[in-house]
Amino acid sequence: MLVSGLVAGSVTVLAPSTAADIGTELSGPGVDPDPRPTSSARALDLLDKVASADDLVRYAGVQFVSAWGPESTDSTLVEIKNVPGQGTALRVRGSGDGPASALFTTAPGDIGFQLGGGPVGLLARNFSISTAGKDKVAGRKTRVLEMVGDRDAVAARFWIDDRSGVLLRREVYDASGRTVRASAFVQVRIGPRVSPGHLPPALPQAQAEDLTASEVATMRVSGCSCPALLADGLSLYQVRRVDTSAGPVLHLSYSDGLSTVSLFEQPGRVDETSMVGYTPTADRDGVRYVRAGLPQQVVWSADGVVYAVVADAPAPLVDEVVAGLPHQAPEPDGLTNRIGRGLARVGSWVNPFA
Amino acid sequence: MSHLRDLIAALVDGELSHSDRERALAHLASCGTCRAEVAGHRAMKERLAGLAAPPAPAGLLAELHRMAEPGEPLPLTRRGTGETTRPPTVPVGRRPSDRGTARPAGRSRGRRVRNALATGTIAVAATLVTAFAVGGEPGSPDQPVAPDVDSYVVEHARTSRVVPFADVPADAVGVSFQRGDR
């Protein structure tokens, strides 16, 4: 089946032996991604074509990207250049310095991630996919794909170049049908005439390594939650260990095929003086530091672990993800509580196993 | 807002109220001087936290064990010499009061009780003071971490291919989507 080709491609990200154990059955040779029976064969063929386009088609252009949040809308222009066999370079135009504006390159062979929503196999598993007519984007003829979720609501539409299979426009909707993410080429050149032959150098990568299934299992035993599912719909598809300026961090990636959520965990507690630019939000679950935009970021600590959620997802889904993770209620202050805390800490010095 | 000055220690120790903390953080966003002072305070606090506790004197544990054993009073130790002298023993069948230097038994017992009470009170007070000092900061005693969220955003983009962006000037783009219901 054509879609199984997409899944075989995603093995490059997740070792086959890892996939089932960490939570998703996406990867592995011969594993059927189990697309929804309500999807049309013609639509799945088209999805297969768009997922393999980056490895076959050279293209370059400028994309307009918008993200609607609960309080604001963010928009920008992104320059995109794809060279088969080398990868895809993306550069945000018009923003200031810093990593958010830097160019980065995806590796060639990451088939299945071209649609900006995580592995394509998850898309086929979680949504009914059908064709929905024809349209034009940036002067080119396209065919439209429609993704329908559990509530029979259209969750996303893709506009796919008729001739090459390049994804030219993408819109994602929330449960009420309002657009929450949209991207579309405003200029695009497709084909062998696109130059140059080489991509510019990518942003320096952090040291990172994928974890094996046994390492993930060990971490779960030693107290890491590593949940296989977030918000009852986002599947864990990758676990990495990343070295950052603040030490090694566990990076867990989740997706339903349209929305992506990264969960980062490291020991310690949040140093609030470092969270400049974030909005602190306090309730009975403690203090969380929030930054809206694309992607949305939420940082907090609980029980000796610093959690950070980085998400490209509708705000209600991000709230649901955050609410489902561990939190620690703030300790009441006062003389009795202070002395009680102190006695407990002194006790833990004498007997750390108590 | 003028410089944080005296508030910096309380901010680093997490002792400010929610509203004061928000004001202080807002000030830090625009004041390099105070940010440098906060960084200095935090570094000093981390260095102090990393200092090792002074080692216990050699033989302390053995002495404590001996104190707990029943029997004669401990020998007195002359500081610095290591010599010990045993207290004068009382021959069997002879009352302590028979010795010219011995104090009356009732008075000695009362003093011991008072000493024990005083020692106990001091121990309890010392424990409470220690607990008060140690329990000062609500929340986890774990090491404070400044999470490298900028790297997180880049790693998220790398693994999901969602281009991160923020703070784009409104006039940086000349086209727009018509947002509407599907």
XYZ file of C-alpha atoms in Angstrom:
536
model
C 0.000 0.000 0.000
C 1.232 3.441 -0.821
C 0.884 4.932 2.614
C 3.071 2.223 4.100
C 5.875 3.874 2.149
C 5.419 6.950 4.291
C 5.724 4.915 7.411
C 8.865 3.170 6.242
C 10.310 6.620 5.739
C 9.620 7.618 9.316
C 11.927 4.821 10.487
C 14.742 7.275 9.888
C 13.521 9.161 12.932
C 12.514 6.376 15.241
C 14.332 3.069 15.485
C 11.895 0.236 14.661
C 12.488 -1.526 17.962
C 11.784 1.719 19.795
C 8.463 2.604 18.270
C 6.049 0.175 19.879
C 7.689 0.380 23.302
C 7.664 4.141 23.613
C 4.054 4.441 22.682
C 3.268 4.541 18.989
C 3.116 1.665 16.528
C 3.998 3.999 13.712
C 7.355 2.676 12.658
C 8.835 -0.651 11.707
C 9.237 -2.530 8.471
C 5.970 -3.896 7.190
C 3.872 -2.346 9.902
C 0.624 -1.121 8.439
C -0.064 2.453 9.521
C -3.705 1.535 9.668
C -5.205 4.465 7.796
C -8.836 5.107 8.468
C -11.062 2.976 6.253
C -13.137 6.054 5.535
C -10.203 7.644 3.699
C -10.354 7.440 -0.070
C -7.614 5.566 -1.935
C -7.205 8.522 -4.280
C -6.621 10.873 -1.344
C -4.070 8.512 0.226
C -2.226 8.315 -3.092
C -2.083 12.104 -3.176
C -0.825 12.189 0.413
C 1.896 9.726 -0.520
C 2.883 11.938 -3.433
C 3.185 15.080 -1.319
C 5.138 13.261 1.383
C 7.775 12.102 -1.089
C 7.912 15.380 -3.061
C 10.797 16.856 -1.053
C 13.024 13.930 -2.018
C 12.161 14.220 -5.686
C 11.427 17.861 -6.517
C 13.625 20.941 -6.339
C 11.720 24.083 -5.380
C 12.181 27.497 -3.789
C 9.835 30.244 -2.727
C 8.415 32.527 -0.095
C 5.678 31.353 2.207
C 3.300 33.475 4.270
C 2.630 31.914 7.660
C 0.004 32.926 10.224
C -0.886 31.584 13.662
C -3.979 32.709 15.548
C -3.716 32.604 19.341
C -6.327 33.392 21.984
C -5.066 36.946 22.336
C -3.018 37.747 19.258
C -2.145 36.780 15.723
C 1.393 36.218 14.523
C 2.364 36.355 10.863
C 5.611 36.224 8.988
C 7.250 35.412 5.695
C 9.448 32.344 5.436
C 11.944 31.660 2.660
C 12.025 27.987 1.749
C 14.499 26.193 -0.460
C 14.422 22.454 -1.060
C 17.152 20.456 -2.783
C 16.539 16.706 -3.155
C 19.261 14.718 -1.422
C 20.381 17.680 0.673
C 17.387 18.817 2.666
C 15.229 21.883 3.129
C 16.433 25.289 4.314
C 13.981 27.644 6.004
C 14.635 31.228 7.032
C 12.216 33.538 8.778
C 12.178 36.924 7.102
C 11.691 40.194 8.940
C 12.345 39.184 12.537
C 15.232 40.137 14.781
C 18.256 38.244 15.976
C 18.163 34.993 17.899
C 17.416 31.371 17.217
C 13.814 32.058 16.229
C 14.958 33.936 13.164
C 17.875 31.725 12.278
C 18.017 29.444 9.322
C 17.833 25.760 9.904
C 17.855 22.784 7.637
C 15.997 19.533 7.814
C 17.927 16.486 6.780
C 17.144 14.706 3.525
C 15.260 11.471 4.010
C 13.024 12.763 6.769
C 10.142 11.575 4.651
C 6.864 11.999 6.407
C 7.583 15.342 8.057
C 7.075 17.583 5.060
C 3.581 18.567 6.071
C 4.554 20.452 9.213
C 2.612 18.290 11.616
C 4.825 15.401 12.590
C 4.776 11.965 10.965
C 2.374 11.621 8.037
C 1.459 8.111 9.205
C -0.212 9.666 12.257
C -2.215 11.904 9.955
C -3.511 8.873 8.047
C -4.347 7.084 11.285
C -6.131 9.933 13.053
C -8.126 11.540 10.241
C -10.362 10.543 7.364
C -8.754 11.958 4.249
C -10.639 12.812 1.093
C -10.187 14.947 -2.005
C -12.135 18.199 -2.116
C -11.866 19.689 -5.562
C -9.361 21.956 -7.289
C -8.007 25.455 -6.641
C -5.115 27.776 -7.531
C -2.221 28.848 -5.286
C 0.500 31.292 -6.405
C -0.771 30.897 -9.964
C -0.399 27.095 -9.970
C -3.129 24.468 -10.270
C -3.668 22.480 -7.088
C -5.819 19.672 -5.776
C -7.309 20.017 -2.298
C -7.162 17.359 0.423
C -9.510 17.489 3.392
C -8.806 15.937 6.823
C -11.880 15.103 8.924
C -11.564 14.271 12.640
C -13.652 12.313 15.119
C -16.427 14.883 15.348
C -16.982 14.939 11.589
C -15.451 18.386 11.546
C -12.879 19.412 8.949
C -9.580 19.646 10.864
C -7.318 20.730 8.001
C -7.026 21.313 4.264
C -3.946 20.894 2.067
C -3.497 22.439 -1.389
C -1.146 20.215 -3.393
C 0.578 21.181 -6.645
C -1.078 19.182 -9.392
C 2.098 18.544 -11.373
C 4.824 18.079 -8.718
C 3.027 17.113 -5.492
C 4.592 20.016 -3.534
C 2.414 21.227 -0.649
C 1.599 24.828 -1.572
C -0.952 25.797 1.074
C -1.983 24.362 4.436
C -4.726 25.387 6.850
C -5.535 23.875 10.246
C -8.838 24.547 12.049
C -9.913 24.281 15.665
C -12.965 22.358 16.915
C -15.263 25.274 16.155
C -13.995 25.542 12.592
C -11.910 28.680 12.952
C -8.501 28.798 11.300
C -5.660 28.480 13.831
C -2.685 27.900 11.505
C -2.235 28.783 7.863
C 0.696 28.812 5.484
C 0.823 29.389 1.734
C 3.417 30.130 -0.922
C 3.095 33.656 -2.272
C 5.958 33.005 -4.715
C 7.248 29.618 -5.762
C 9.517 28.138 -8.419
C 9.365 24.413 -8.958
C 11.590 22.265 -11.148
C 15.143 21.846 -12.368
C 15.562 25.553 -13.174
C 15.675 26.332 -9.465
C 19.184 27.226 -8.334
C 21.481 26.871 -6.516
C 22.774 23.356 -6.166
C 23.722 23.706 -2.515
C 21.885 24.847 0.568
C 23.323 27.490 2.904
C 24.884 26.219 6.151
C 22.400 25.263 8.805
C 22.067 26.598 12.323
C 24.565 24.822 14.603
C 22.788 21.816 16.009
C 22.659 20.957 19.666
C 24.247 17.632 20.553
C 21.407 15.158 20.579
C 20.922 11.418 20.472
C 17.834 9.289 20.027
C 17.051 6.966 22.920
C 16.418 3.262 22.466
C 13.322 1.480 23.747
C 15.258 -0.034 26.657
C 16.597 3.386 27.662
C 13.071 4.796 27.618
C 11.858 1.841 29.687
C 14.667 2.433 32.208
C 13.760 6.090 32.460
C 10.129 5.216 33.079
C 11.165 2.893 35.904
C 13.374 5.578 37.426
C 10.511 8.050 37.625
C 10.297 9.833 34.249
C 6.687 9.906 33.174
C 7.430 9.662 29.411
C 3.670 9.360 28.701
C 2.827 7.461 25.499
C -0.151 9.744 24.856
C -0.828 13.394 25.623
C -4.353 14.807 25.779
C -5.713 11.478 24.584
C -4.765 12.049 20.969
C -1.131 13.084 20.609
C 1.159 10.053 20.206
C 4.770 9.895 21.333
C 6.905 9.268 18.238
C 10.436 10.249 19.262
C 12.565 10.487 22.424
C 15.932 12.257 22.384
C 18.548 13.440 24.850
C 19.646 17.001 23.994
C 22.622 18.900 25.458
C 21.703 22.526 26.130
C 23.414 25.414 27.894
C 21.512 24.390 31.048
C 22.581 20.752 30.909
C 21.198 17.576 29.344
C 17.463 17.616 28.657
C 15.009 14.893 27.698
C 13.035 15.804 24.549
C 9.793 13.909 23.846
C 7.934 14.594 20.571
C 4.167 14.130 20.169
C 1.816 14.560 17.232
C -1.585 13.623 15.844
C -0.467 14.380 12.289
C -1.524 18.036 12.367
C -0.514 19.443 15.763
C 2.930 18.941 17.270
C 3.960 19.162 20.912
C 7.482 18.836 22.313
C 7.876 18.085 26.022
C 11.271 18.865 27.599
C 12.237 17.589 31.068
C 15.304 18.189 33.220
C 16.017 17.941 36.984
C 15.714 21.052 39.146
C 13.246 23.868 39.578
C 12.623 26.924 37.431
C 14.797 29.912 38.269
C 12.134 32.575 38.004
C 14.669 35.359 37.473
C 15.617 33.721 34.169
C 12.055 33.785 32.792
C 12.178 37.349 31.491
C 9.723 37.789 28.609
C 7.319 35.148 29.919
C 4.000 35.835 31.611
C 3.781 34.155 35.028
C 0.408 32.548 35.697
C -0.339 31.342 39.217
C -3.181 29.114 40.385
C -3.663 26.195 42.755
C -1.279 24.097 40.598
C 1.573 26.553 41.112
C 3.254 29.053 38.810
C 3.607 28.551 35.058
C 5.527 30.820 32.677
C 3.767 31.303 29.360
C 4.834 32.823 26.040
C 2.288 32.933 23.232
C 3.159 32.790 19.559
C 4.371 30.130 17.205
C 5.280 27.877 18.840
C 3.536 28.451 22.171
C 5.796 27.857 25.209
C 4.820 26.922 28.786
C 7.433 26.306 31.505
C 6.965 25.153 35.114
C 8.495 22.830 37.688
C 7.036 20.106 39.895
C 8.582 17.537 42.222
C 12.149 18.382 41.278
C 11.622 18.379 37.489
C 11.503 21.384 35.143
C 8.904 20.853 32.402
C 8.665 22.876 29.189
C 5.972 22.402 26.566
C 6.710 23.833 23.109
C 3.659 23.431 20.918
C 2.282 24.165 17.497
C -1.307 23.368 18.387
C -4.612 25.121 19.130
C -4.543 26.850 22.527
C -7.244 24.619 24.139
C -5.220 21.531 23.176
C -2.055 23.031 24.695
C -4.003 23.786 27.903
C -5.203 20.182 27.990
C -1.657 18.864 27.478
C -0.257 21.046 30.270
C -3.086 20.146 32.663
C -2.411 16.425 32.123
C 1.251 16.666 33.191
C 2.563 16.702 36.800
C 2.142 19.863 38.842
C 3.041 20.801 42.389
C 0.777 22.993 44.455
C 2.596 25.915 46.098
C 3.465 25.301 49.745
C 1.688 27.632 52.152
C 4.060 29.890 54.049
C 3.944 30.691 57.747
C 5.878 29.917 60.919
C 4.513 26.412 61.465
C 4.875 25.436 57.808
C 8.345 26.917 57.639
C 9.512 24.939 60.667
C 7.772 21.825 59.348
C 9.559 22.188 55.989
C 12.870 22.675 57.777
C 12.398 19.572 59.960
C 11.542 17.531 56.871
C 14.638 18.780 55.065
C 16.924 18.116 58.048
C 15.340 14.668 58.289
C 16.096 14.044 54.627
C 19.774 14.878 55.255
C 19.952 12.275 58.027
C 17.982 9.673 56.100
C 17.652 10.460 52.412
C 15.612 7.291 51.852
C 12.870 8.271 54.272
C 11.025 52.008 39.179
C 14.466 52.757 40.690
C 17.000 49.961 41.107
C 15.958 46.869 43.050
C 18.797 47.167 45.630
C 17.553 45.493 48.829
C 14.934 43.501 46.933
C 17.539 41.537 44.991
C 18.385 39.127 47.820
C 14.690 38.491 48.478
C 14.079 37.959 44.752
C 16.907 35.430 44.439
C 15.691 33.679 47.602
C 12.129 33.556 46.260
C 10.767 35.505 49.205
C 8.967 38.286 47.330
C 5.204 38.360 47.120
C 3.647 37.581 43.743
C 3.015 41.208 42.862
C 6.447 42.379 44.049
C 8.072 39.586 42.092
C 6.234 40.571 38.907
C 7.285 44.197 39.328
C 10.876 43.133 39.971
C 10.952 40.859 36.922
C 9.491 43.631 34.770
C 12.235 45.940 36.015
C 14.898 43.318 35.278
C 13.735 43.148 31.680
C 14.937 46.706 31.140
C 17.761 47.154 33.675
C 21.129 45.602 32.945
C 22.609 46.803 36.255
C 20.063 44.911 38.319
C 20.300 41.861 36.056
C 24.052 41.784 36.718
C 23.447 42.108 40.464
C 20.912 39.287 40.386
C 23.363 37.101 38.482
C 26.047 37.889 41.085
C 23.735 37.051 43.967
C 22.666 33.835 42.315
C 26.291 32.812 41.668
C 27.237 33.555 45.284
C 24.265 31.566 46.552
C 25.205 28.606 44.385
C 28.797 28.771 45.611
C 27.635 28.838 49.250
C 25.285 25.947 48.616
C 28.174 23.991 47.143
C 30.447 24.387 50.192
C 31.080 21.151 52.050
C 30.001 20.866 55.693
C 32.896 21.041 58.212
C 34.131 17.551 59.134
C 33.167 16.151 62.522
C 36.101 15.803 64.993
C 37.723 12.393 64.926
C 36.414 10.174 67.671
C 33.170 12.135 68.136
C 31.013 9.123 67.355
C 32.911 6.916 69.802
C 32.534 9.556 72.517
C 28.790 9.783 71.870
C 28.488 5.997 72.106
C 30.333 5.974 75.381
C 28.064 8.712 76.764
C 25.091 6.500 76.039
C 26.541 3.521 77.951
C 25.581 2.979 81.612
C 28.391 3.153 84.127
C 30.728 5.621 85.677
C 30.936 9.237 84.562
C 33.161 9.902 81.559
C 36.763 10.754 82.255
C 37.598 14.412 81.838
C 39.802 15.216 78.885
C 42.382 17.915 79.174
C 42.123 20.000 76.067
C 45.148 19.625 73.888
C 46.975 16.999 75.933
C 44.721 14.022 75.376
C 45.371 13.010 79.009
C 42.442 11.769 80.979
C 41.781 11.972 84.698
C 39.210 9.863 86.419
C 36.985 11.495 88.988
C 37.687 10.434 92.574
C 35.944 7.150 93.344
C 34.024 6.575 96.535
C 34.933 3.442 98.534
C 32.096 0.972 99.016
C 30.307 1.397 102.337
C 31.340 4.952 102.730
C 28.850 7.789 102.152
C 29.891 10.611 99.907
C 29.034 13.030 102.676
C 31.772 11.402 104.719
C 34.219 13.067 102.392
C 34.884 16.644 103.221
C 34.654 17.874 99.597
C 31.426 16.096 98.576
C 28.221 18.108 98.165
C 24.920 17.029 99.674
C 23.155 14.361 97.470
C 19.816 16.238 97.237
C 21.408 19.437 95.981
C 23.467 17.544 93.398
C 20.354 15.720 92.061
C 18.467 19.025 91.736
C 21.302 20.555 89.778
C 21.448 17.565 87.455
C 17.711 17.883 86.787
C 18.073 21.577 86.141
C 21.049 20.972 83.858
C 19.135 18.294 81.985
C 16.156 20.612 81.585
C 18.364 23.449 80.384
C 20.192 21.181 77.961
C 16.915 19.846 76.612
C 15.497 23.327 76.205
C 18.600 24.494 74.375
C 18.515 21.422 72.114
C 14.853 21.958 71.234
C 15.435 25.664 70.625
C 18.463 24.921 68.451
C 16.451 22.384 66.459
C 13.602 24.847 65.907
C 15.984 27.650 64.921
C 17.753 25.321 62.480
C 14.433 24.152 61.071
C 13.264 27.762 60.757
C 16.426 28.713 58.872
C 16.439 25.658 56.620
C 12.731 25.756 55.889
C 12.829 29.365 54.772
C 12.225 28.874 51.077
C 8.920 27.337 50.053
C 9.070 24.873 47.211
C 11.548 22.301 46.130
C 15.064 22.438 47.550
C 16.345 21.447 44.108
C 18.899 23.363 42.131
C 17.419 26.376 40.301
C 17.608 25.953 36.525
C 17.376 28.590 33.799
C 15.832 26.409 31.059
C 17.298 27.059 27.609
C 13.894 27.527 25.973
C 15.367 29.133 22.835
C 17.168 25.857 22.163
C 13.938 23.979 22.891
C 12.159 26.008 20.201
C 14.878 25.241 17.655
C 14.837 21.539 18.557
C 11.047 21.498 18.277
C 11.293 23.099 14.835
C 13.965 20.635 13.789
C 11.915 17.591 14.758
C 8.471 18.825 13.683
C 9.458 21.210 10.901
C 7.289 23.986 12.245
C 9.074 27.265 11.578
C 9.339 29.327 14.759
C 8.712 33.041 14.614
C 7.726 35.852 16.894
C 7.739 39.625 17.179
C 7.467 40.319 13.472
C 6.732 43.972 12.685
C 3.257 44.401 11.215
C 4.651 46.091 8.108
C 7.135 43.308 7.430
C 4.586 41.472 5.364
C 2.379 42.662 2.559
C -0.157 39.882 2.304
C -2.596 38.364 4.724
C -4.918 35.439 5.125
C -8.602 36.032 5.289
C -9.482 34.192 8.454
C -12.895 32.693 8.437
C -14.977 29.679 9.188
C -14.269 26.780 6.913
